[in-house]
mmCIF file of N, CA and C in Angstrom:
data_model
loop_
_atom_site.group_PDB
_atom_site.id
_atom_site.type_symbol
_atom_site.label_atom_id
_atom_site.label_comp_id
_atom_site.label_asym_id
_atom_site.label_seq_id
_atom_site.Cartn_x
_atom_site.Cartn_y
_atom_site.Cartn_z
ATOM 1 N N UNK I 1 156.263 89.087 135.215
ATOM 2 C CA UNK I 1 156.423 90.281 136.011
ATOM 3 C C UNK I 1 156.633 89.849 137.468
ATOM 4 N N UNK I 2 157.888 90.502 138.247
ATOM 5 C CA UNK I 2 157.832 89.912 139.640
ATOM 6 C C UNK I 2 156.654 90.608 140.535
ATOM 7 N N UNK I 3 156.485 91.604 140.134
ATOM 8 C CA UNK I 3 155.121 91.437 141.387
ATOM 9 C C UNK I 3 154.257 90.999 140.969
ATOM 10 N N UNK I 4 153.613 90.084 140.009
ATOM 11 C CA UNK I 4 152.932 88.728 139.863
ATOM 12 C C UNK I 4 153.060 87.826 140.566
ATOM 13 N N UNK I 5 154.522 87.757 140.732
ATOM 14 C CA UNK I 5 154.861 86.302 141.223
ATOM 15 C C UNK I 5 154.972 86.360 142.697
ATOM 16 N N UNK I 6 155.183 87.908 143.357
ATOM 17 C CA UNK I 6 154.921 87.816 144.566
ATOM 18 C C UNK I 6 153.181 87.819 145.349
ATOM 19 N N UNK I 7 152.941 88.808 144.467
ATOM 20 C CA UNK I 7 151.025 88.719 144.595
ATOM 21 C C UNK I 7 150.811 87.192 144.858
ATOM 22 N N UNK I 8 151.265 86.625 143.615
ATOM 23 C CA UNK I 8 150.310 85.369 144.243
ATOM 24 C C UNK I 8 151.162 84.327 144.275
ATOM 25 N N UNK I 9 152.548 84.356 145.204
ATOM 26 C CA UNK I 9 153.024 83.078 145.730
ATOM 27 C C UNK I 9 153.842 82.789 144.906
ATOM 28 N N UNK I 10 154.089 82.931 143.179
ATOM 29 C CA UNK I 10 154.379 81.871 142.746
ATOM 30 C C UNK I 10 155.932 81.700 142.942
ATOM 31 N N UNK I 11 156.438 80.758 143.345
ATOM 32 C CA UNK I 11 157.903 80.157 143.591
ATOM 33 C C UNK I 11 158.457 80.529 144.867
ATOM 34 N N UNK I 12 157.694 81.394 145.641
ATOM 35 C CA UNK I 12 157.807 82.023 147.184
ATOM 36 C C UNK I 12 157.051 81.899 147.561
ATOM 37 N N UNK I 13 156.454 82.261 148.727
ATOM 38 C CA UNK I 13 155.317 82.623 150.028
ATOM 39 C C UNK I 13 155.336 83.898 149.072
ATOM 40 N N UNK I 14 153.510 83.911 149.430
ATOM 41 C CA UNK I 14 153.034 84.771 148.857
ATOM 42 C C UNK I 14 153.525 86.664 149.306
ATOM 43 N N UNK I 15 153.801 87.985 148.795
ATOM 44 C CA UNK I 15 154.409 88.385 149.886
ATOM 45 C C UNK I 15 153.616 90.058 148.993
ATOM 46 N N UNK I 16 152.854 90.198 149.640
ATOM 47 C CA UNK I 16 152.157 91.518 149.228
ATOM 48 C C UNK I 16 153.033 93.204 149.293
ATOM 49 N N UNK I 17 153.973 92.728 149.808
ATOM 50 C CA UNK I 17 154.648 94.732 150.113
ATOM 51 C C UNK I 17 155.475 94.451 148.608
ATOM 52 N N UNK I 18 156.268 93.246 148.918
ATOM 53 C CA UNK I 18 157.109 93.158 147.738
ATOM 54 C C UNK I 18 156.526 93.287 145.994
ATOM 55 N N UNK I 19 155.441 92.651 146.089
ATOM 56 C CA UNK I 19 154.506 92.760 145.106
ATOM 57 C C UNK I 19 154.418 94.353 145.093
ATOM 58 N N UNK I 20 153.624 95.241 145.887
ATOM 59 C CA UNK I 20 153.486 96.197 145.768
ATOM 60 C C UNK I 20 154.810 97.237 145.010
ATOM 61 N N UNK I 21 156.090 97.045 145.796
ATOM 62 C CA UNK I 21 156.955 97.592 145.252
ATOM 63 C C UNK I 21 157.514 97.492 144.308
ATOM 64 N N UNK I 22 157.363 96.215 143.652
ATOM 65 C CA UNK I 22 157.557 95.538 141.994
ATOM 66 C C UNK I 22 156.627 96.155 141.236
ATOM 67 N N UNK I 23 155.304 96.396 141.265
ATOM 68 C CA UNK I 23 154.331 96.974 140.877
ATOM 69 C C UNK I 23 154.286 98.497 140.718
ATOM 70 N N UNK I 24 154.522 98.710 141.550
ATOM 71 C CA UNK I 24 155.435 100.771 141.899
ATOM 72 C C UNK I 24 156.255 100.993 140.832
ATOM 73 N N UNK I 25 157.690 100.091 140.925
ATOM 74 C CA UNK I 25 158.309 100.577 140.004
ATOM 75 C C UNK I 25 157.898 100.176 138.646
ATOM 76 N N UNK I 26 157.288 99.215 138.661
ATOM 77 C CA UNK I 26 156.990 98.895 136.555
ATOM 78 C C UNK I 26 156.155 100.199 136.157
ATOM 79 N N UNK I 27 155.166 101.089 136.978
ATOM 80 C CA UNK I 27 153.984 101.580 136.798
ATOM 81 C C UNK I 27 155.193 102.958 136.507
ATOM 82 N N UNK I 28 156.276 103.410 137.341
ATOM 83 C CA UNK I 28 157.210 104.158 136.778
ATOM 84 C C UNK I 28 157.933 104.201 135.664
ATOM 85 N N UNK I 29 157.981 103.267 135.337
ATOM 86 C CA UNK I 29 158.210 102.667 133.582
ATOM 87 C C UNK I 29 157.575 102.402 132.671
ATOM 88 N N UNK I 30 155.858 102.668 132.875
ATOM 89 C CA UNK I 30 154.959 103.017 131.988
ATOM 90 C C UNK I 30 154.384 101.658 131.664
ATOM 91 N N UNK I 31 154.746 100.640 132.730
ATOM 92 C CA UNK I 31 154.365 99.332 132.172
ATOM 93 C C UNK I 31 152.077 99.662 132.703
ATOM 94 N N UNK I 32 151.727 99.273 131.617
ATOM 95 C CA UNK I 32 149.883 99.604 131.636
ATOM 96 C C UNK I 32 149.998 98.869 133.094
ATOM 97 N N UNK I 33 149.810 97.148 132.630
ATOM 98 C CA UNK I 33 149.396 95.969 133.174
ATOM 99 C C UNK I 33 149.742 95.944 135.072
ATOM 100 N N UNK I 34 150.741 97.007 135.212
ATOM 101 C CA UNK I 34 151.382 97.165 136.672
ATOM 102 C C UNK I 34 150.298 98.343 137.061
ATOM 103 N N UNK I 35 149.894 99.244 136.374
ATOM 104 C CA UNK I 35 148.941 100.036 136.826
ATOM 105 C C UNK I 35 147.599 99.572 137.218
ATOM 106 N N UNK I 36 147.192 98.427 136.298
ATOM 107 C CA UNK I 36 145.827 97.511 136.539
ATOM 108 C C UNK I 36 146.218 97.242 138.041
ATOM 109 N N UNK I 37 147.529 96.403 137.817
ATOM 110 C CA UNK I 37 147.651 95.646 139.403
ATOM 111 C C UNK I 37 147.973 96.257 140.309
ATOM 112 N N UNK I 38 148.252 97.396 140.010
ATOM 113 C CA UNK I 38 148.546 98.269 141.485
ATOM 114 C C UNK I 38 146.712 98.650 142.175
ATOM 115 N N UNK I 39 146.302 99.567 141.178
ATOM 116 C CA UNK I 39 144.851 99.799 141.157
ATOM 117 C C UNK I 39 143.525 98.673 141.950
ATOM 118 N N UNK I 40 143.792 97.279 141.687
ATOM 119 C CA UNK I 40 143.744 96.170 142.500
ATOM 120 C C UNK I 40 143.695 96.559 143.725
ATOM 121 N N UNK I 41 145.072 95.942 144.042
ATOM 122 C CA UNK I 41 145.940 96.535 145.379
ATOM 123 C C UNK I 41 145.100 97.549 146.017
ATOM 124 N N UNK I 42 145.128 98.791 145.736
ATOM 125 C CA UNK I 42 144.432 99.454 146.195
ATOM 126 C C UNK I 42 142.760 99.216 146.963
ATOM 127 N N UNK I 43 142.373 98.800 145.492
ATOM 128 C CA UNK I 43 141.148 98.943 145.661
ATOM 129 C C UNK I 43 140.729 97.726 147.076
ATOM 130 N N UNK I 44 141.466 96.729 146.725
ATOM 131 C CA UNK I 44 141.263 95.666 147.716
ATOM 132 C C UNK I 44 141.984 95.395 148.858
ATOM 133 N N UNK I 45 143.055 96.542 148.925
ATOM 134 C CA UNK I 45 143.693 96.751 150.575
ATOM 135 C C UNK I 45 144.751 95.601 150.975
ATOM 136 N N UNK I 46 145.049 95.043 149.297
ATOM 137 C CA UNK I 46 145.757 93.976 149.623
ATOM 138 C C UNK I 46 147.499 94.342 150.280
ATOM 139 N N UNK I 47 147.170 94.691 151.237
ATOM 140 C CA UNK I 47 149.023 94.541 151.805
ATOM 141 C C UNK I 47 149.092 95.570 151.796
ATOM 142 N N UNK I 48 147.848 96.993 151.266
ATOM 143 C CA UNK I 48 148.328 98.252 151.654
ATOM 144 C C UNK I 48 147.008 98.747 152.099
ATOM 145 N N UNK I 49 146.700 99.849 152.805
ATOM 146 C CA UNK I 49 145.519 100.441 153.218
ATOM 147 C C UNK I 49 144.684 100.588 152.132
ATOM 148 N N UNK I 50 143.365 100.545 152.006
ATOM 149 C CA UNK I 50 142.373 100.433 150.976
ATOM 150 C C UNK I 50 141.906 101.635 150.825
ATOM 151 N N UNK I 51 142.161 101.926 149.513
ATOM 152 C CA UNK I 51 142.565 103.375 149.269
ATOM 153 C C UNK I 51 142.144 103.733 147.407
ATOM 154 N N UNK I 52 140.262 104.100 147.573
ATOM 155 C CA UNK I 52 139.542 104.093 146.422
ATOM 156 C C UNK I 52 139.840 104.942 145.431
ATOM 157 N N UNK I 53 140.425 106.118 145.511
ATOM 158 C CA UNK I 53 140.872 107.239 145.307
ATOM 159 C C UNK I 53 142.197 106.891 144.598
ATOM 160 N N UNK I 54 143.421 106.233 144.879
ATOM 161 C CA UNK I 54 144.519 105.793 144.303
ATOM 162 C C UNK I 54 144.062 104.603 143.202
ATOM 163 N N UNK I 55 142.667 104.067 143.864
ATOM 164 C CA UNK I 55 142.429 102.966 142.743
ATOM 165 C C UNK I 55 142.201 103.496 141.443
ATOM 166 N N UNK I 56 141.226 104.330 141.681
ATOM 167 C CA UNK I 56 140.374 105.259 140.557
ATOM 168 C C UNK I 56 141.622 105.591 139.755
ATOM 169 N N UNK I 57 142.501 106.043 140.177
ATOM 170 C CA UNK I 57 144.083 107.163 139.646
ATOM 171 C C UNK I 57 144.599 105.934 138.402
ATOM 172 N N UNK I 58 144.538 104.919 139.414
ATOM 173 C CA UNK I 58 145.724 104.150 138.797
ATOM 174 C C UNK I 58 145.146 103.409 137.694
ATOM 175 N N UNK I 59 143.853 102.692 137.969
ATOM 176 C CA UNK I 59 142.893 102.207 136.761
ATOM 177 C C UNK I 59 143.014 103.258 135.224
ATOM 178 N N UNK I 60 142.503 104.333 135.911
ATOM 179 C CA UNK I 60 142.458 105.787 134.788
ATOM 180 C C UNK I 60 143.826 105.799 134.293
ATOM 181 N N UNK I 61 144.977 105.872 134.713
ATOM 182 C CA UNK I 61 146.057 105.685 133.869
ATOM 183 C C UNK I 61 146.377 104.426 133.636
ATOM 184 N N UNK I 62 146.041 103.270 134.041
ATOM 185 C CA UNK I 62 145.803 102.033 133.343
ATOM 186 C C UNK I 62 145.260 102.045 132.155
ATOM 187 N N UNK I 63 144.201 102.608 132.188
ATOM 188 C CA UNK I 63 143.428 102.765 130.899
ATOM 189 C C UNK I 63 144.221 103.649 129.644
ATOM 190 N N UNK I 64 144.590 104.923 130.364
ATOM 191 C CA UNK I 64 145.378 105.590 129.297
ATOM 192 C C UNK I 64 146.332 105.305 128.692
ATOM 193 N N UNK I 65 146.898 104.267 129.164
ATOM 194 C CA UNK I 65 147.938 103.035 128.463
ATOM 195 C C UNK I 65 147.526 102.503 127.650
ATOM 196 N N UNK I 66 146.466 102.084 127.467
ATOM 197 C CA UNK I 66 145.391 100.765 126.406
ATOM 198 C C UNK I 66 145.403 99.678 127.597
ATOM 199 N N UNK I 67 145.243 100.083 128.550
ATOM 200 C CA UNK I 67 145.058 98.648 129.391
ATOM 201 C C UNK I 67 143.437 98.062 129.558
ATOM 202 N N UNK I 68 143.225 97.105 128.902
ATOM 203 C CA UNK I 68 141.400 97.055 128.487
ATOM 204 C C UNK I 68 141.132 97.006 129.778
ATOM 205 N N UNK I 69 141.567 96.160 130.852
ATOM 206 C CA UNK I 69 140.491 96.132 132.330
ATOM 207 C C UNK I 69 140.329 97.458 132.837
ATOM 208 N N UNK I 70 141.690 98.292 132.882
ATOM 209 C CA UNK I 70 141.855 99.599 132.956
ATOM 210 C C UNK I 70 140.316 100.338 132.398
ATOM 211 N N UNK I 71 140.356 100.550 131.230
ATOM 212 C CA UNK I 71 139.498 100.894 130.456
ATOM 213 C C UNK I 71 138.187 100.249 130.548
ATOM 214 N N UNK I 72 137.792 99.257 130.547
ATOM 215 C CA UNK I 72 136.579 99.093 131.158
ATOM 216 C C UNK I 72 136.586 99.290 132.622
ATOM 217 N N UNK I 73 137.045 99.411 133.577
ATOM 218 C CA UNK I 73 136.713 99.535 135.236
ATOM 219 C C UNK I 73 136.894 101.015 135.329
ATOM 220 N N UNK I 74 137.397 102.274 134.164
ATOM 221 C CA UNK I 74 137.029 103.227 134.603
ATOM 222 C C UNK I 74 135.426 103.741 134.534
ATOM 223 N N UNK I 75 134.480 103.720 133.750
ATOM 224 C CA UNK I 75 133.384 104.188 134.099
ATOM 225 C C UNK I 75 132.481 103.364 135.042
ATOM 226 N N UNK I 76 132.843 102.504 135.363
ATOM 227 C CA UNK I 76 131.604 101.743 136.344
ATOM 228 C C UNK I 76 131.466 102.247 137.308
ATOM 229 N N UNK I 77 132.174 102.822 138.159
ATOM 230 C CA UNK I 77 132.083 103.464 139.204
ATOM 231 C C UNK I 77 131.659 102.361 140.381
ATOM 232 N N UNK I 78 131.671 101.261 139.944
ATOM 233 C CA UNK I 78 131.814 99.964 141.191
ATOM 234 C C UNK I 78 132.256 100.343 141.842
ATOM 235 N N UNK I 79 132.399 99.634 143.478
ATOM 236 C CA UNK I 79 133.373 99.194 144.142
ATOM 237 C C UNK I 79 134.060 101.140 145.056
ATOM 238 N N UNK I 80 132.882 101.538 144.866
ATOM 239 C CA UNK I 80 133.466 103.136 145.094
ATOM 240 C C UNK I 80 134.016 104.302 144.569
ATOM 241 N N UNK I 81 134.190 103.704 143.407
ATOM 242 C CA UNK I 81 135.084 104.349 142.555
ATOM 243 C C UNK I 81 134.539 105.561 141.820
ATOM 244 N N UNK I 82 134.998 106.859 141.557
ATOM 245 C CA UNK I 82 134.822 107.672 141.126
ATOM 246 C C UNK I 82 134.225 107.554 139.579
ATOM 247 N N UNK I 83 132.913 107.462 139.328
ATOM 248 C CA UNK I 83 132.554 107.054 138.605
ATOM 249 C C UNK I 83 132.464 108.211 137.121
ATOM 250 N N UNK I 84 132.428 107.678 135.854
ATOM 251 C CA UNK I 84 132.447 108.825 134.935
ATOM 252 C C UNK I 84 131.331 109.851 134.697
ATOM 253 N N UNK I 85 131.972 110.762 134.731
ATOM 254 C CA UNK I 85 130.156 111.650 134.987
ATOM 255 C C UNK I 85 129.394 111.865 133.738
ATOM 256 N N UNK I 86 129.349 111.560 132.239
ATOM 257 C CA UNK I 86 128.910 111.527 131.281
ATOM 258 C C UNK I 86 128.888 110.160 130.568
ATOM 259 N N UNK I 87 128.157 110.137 129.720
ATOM 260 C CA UNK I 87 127.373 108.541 129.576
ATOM 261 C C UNK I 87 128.603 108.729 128.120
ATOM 262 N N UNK I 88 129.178 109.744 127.356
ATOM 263 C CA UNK I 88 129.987 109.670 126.369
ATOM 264 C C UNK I 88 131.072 109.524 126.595
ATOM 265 N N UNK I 89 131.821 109.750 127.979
ATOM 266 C CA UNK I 89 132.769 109.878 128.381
ATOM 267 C C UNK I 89 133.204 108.241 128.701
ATOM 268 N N UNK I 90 131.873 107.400 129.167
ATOM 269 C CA UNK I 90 131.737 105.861 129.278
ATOM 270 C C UNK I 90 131.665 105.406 128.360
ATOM 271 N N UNK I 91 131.452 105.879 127.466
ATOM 272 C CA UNK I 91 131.563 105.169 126.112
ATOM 273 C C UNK I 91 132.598 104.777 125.528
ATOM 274 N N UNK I 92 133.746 106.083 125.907
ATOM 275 C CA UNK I 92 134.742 106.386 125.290
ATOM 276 C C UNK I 92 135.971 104.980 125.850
ATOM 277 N N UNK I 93 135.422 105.091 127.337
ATOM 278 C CA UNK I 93 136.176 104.389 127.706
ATOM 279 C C UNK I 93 135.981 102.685 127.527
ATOM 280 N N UNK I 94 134.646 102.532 127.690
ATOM 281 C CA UNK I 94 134.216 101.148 126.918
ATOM 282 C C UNK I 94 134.652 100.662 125.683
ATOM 283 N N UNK I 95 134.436 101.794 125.013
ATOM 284 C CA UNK I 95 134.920 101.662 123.802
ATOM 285 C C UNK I 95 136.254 101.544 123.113
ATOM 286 N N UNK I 96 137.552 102.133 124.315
ATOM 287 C CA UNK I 96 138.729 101.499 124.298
ATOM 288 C C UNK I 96 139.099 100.133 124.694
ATOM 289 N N UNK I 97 138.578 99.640 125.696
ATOM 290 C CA UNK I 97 138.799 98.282 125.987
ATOM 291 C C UNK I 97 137.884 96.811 124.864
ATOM 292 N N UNK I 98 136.775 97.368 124.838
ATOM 293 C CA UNK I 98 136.028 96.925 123.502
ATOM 294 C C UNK I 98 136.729 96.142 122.257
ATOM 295 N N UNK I 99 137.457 97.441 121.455
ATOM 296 C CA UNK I 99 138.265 97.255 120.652
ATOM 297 C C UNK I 99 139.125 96.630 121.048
ATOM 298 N N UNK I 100 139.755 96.248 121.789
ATOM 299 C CA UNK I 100 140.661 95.346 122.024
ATOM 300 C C UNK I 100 140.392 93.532 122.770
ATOM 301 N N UNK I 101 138.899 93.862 122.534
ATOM 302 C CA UNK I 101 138.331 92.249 122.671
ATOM 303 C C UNK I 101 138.088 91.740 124.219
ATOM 304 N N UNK I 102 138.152 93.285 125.441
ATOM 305 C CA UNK I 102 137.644 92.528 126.536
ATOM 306 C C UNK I 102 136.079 92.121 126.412
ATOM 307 N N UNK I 103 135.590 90.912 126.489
ATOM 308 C CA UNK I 103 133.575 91.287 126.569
ATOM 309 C C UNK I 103 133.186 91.720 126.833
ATOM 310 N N UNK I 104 133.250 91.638 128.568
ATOM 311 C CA UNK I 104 132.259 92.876 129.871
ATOM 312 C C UNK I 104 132.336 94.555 128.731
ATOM 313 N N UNK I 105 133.388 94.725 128.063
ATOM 314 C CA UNK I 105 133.425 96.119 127.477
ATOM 315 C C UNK I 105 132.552 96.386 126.681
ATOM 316 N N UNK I 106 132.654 95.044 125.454
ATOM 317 C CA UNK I 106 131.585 94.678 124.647
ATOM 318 C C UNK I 106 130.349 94.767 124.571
ATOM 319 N N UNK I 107 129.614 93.806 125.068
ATOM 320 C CA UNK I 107 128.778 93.762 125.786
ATOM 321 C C UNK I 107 128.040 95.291 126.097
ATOM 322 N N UNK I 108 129.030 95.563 126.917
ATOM 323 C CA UNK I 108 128.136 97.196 127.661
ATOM 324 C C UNK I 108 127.752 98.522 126.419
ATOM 325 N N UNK I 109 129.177 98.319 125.332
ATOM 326 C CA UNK I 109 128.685 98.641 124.141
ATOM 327 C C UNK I 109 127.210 98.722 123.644
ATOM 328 N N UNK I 110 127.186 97.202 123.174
ATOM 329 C CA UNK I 110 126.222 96.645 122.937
ATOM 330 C C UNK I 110 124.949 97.673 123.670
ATOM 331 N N UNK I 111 124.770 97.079 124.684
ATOM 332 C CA UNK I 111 123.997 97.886 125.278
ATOM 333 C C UNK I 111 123.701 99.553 125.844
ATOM 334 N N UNK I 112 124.573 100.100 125.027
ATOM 335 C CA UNK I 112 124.633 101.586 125.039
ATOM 336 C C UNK I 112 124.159 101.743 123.675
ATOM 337 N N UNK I 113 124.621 101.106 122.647
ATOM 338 C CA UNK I 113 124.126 101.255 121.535
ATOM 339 C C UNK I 113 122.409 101.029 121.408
ATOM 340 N N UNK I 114 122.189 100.084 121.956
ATOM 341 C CA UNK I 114 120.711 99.368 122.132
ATOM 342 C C UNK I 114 119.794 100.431 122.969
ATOM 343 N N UNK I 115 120.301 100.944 123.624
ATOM 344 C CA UNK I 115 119.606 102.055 124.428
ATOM 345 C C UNK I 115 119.973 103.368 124.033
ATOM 346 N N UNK I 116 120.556 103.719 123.432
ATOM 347 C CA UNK I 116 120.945 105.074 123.022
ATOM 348 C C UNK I 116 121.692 105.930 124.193
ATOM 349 N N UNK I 117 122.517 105.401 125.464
ATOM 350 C CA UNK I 117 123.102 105.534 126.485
ATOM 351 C C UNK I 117 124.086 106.391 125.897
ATOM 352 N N UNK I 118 124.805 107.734 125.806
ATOM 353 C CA UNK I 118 125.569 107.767 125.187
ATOM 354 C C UNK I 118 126.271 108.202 123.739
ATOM 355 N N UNK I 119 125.262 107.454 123.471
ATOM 356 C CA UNK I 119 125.340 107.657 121.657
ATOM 357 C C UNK I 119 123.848 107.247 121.234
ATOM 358 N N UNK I 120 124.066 107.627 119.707
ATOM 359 C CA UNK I 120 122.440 107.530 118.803
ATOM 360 C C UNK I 120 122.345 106.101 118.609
ATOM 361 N N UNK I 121 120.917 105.676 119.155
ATOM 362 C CA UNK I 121 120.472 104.182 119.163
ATOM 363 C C UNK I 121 120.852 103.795 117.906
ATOM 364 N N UNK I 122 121.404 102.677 117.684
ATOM 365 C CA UNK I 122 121.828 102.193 116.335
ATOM 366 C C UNK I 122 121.590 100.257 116.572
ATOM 367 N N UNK I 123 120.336 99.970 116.220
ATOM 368 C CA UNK I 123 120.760 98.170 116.343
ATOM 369 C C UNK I 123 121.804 97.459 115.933
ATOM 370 N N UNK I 124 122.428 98.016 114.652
ATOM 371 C CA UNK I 124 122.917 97.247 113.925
ATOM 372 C C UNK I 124 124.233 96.973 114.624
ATOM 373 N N UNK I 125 124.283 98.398 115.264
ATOM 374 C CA UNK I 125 126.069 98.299 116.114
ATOM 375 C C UNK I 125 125.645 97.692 117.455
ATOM 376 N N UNK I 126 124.632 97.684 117.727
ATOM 377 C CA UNK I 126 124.379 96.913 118.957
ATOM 378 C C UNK I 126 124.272 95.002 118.799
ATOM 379 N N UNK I 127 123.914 95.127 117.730
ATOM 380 C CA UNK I 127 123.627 93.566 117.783
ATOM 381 C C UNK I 127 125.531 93.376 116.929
ATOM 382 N N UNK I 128 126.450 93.987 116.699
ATOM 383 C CA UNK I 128 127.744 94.299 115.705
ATOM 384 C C UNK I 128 128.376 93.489 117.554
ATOM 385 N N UNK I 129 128.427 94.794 118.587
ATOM 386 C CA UNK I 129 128.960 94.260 120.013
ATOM 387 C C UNK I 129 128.530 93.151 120.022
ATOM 388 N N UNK I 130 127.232 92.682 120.498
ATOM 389 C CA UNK I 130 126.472 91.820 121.280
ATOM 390 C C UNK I 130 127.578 90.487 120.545
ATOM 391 N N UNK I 131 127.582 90.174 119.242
ATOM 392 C CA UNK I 131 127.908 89.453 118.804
ATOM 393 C C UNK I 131 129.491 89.085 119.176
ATOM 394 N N UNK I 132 130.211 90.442 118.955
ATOM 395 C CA UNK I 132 131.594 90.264 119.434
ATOM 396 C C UNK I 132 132.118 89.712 120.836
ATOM 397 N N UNK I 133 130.803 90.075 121.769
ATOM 398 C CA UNK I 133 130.835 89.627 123.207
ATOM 399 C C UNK I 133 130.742 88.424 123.519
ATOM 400 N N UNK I 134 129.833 87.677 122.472
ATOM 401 C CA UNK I 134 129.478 86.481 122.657
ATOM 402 C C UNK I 134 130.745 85.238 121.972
#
């Protein structure tokens, strides 16, 4: 992807607007992985004003792509971010990136299951994550 390769240098000086605008248009073409990296961008003000609100947007339709970071970085509400206001609604979204084998997603599974965060305490699916995470 060229705004990869401008983000971080590779075969040029590193060049953040250009990145950005490579990133713009893939995210207009439904590419997930340009929505993760725009969402970035945002969140970290790289080469554009830092702007939590566009992060939140773009992660959330990151996610609605199947983009797992997408999908796990929408309920955390890290970093400022508009966080999910129901513990099922985090699930939901954990639970998309999960299935597709990110850990951190896993993992948090795991531990929603283990605590009943969410959903009905169940060990068996908790120690089912824990394992997949590991």
């Amino acid at each position: 992807m060229l705004g990869e390769w401008y983000r971080r240098g590779i075969g040029c000086g590193a060049d953040f607007n250009r990145a950005f605008k490579y990133y713009k248009r893939a995210t207009e073409l439904g590419d997930a992985t340009a929505h993760q990296h725009l969402a970035d961008m945002y969140e970290k003000g790289a080469g554009i004003h830092r702007d939590e609100g566009m992060a939140f947007l773009y992660y959330r339709k990151a996610a609605e792509k199947g983009n797992a970071t997408g999908s796990a970085t929408v309920p955390d509400g890290k970093g400022g971010r508009t966080p999910i206001n129901t513990l099922e609604r985090a699930f939901f979204w954990y639970h998309q990136a999960a299935l597709q084998g990110f850990q951190p997603a896993q993992f948090a599974i795991s531990g929603m299951y283990r605590t009943g965060a969410g959903v009905p305490v169940d060990p068996v699916m908790a120690d089912k994550w824990a394992q997949a995470a590991s």
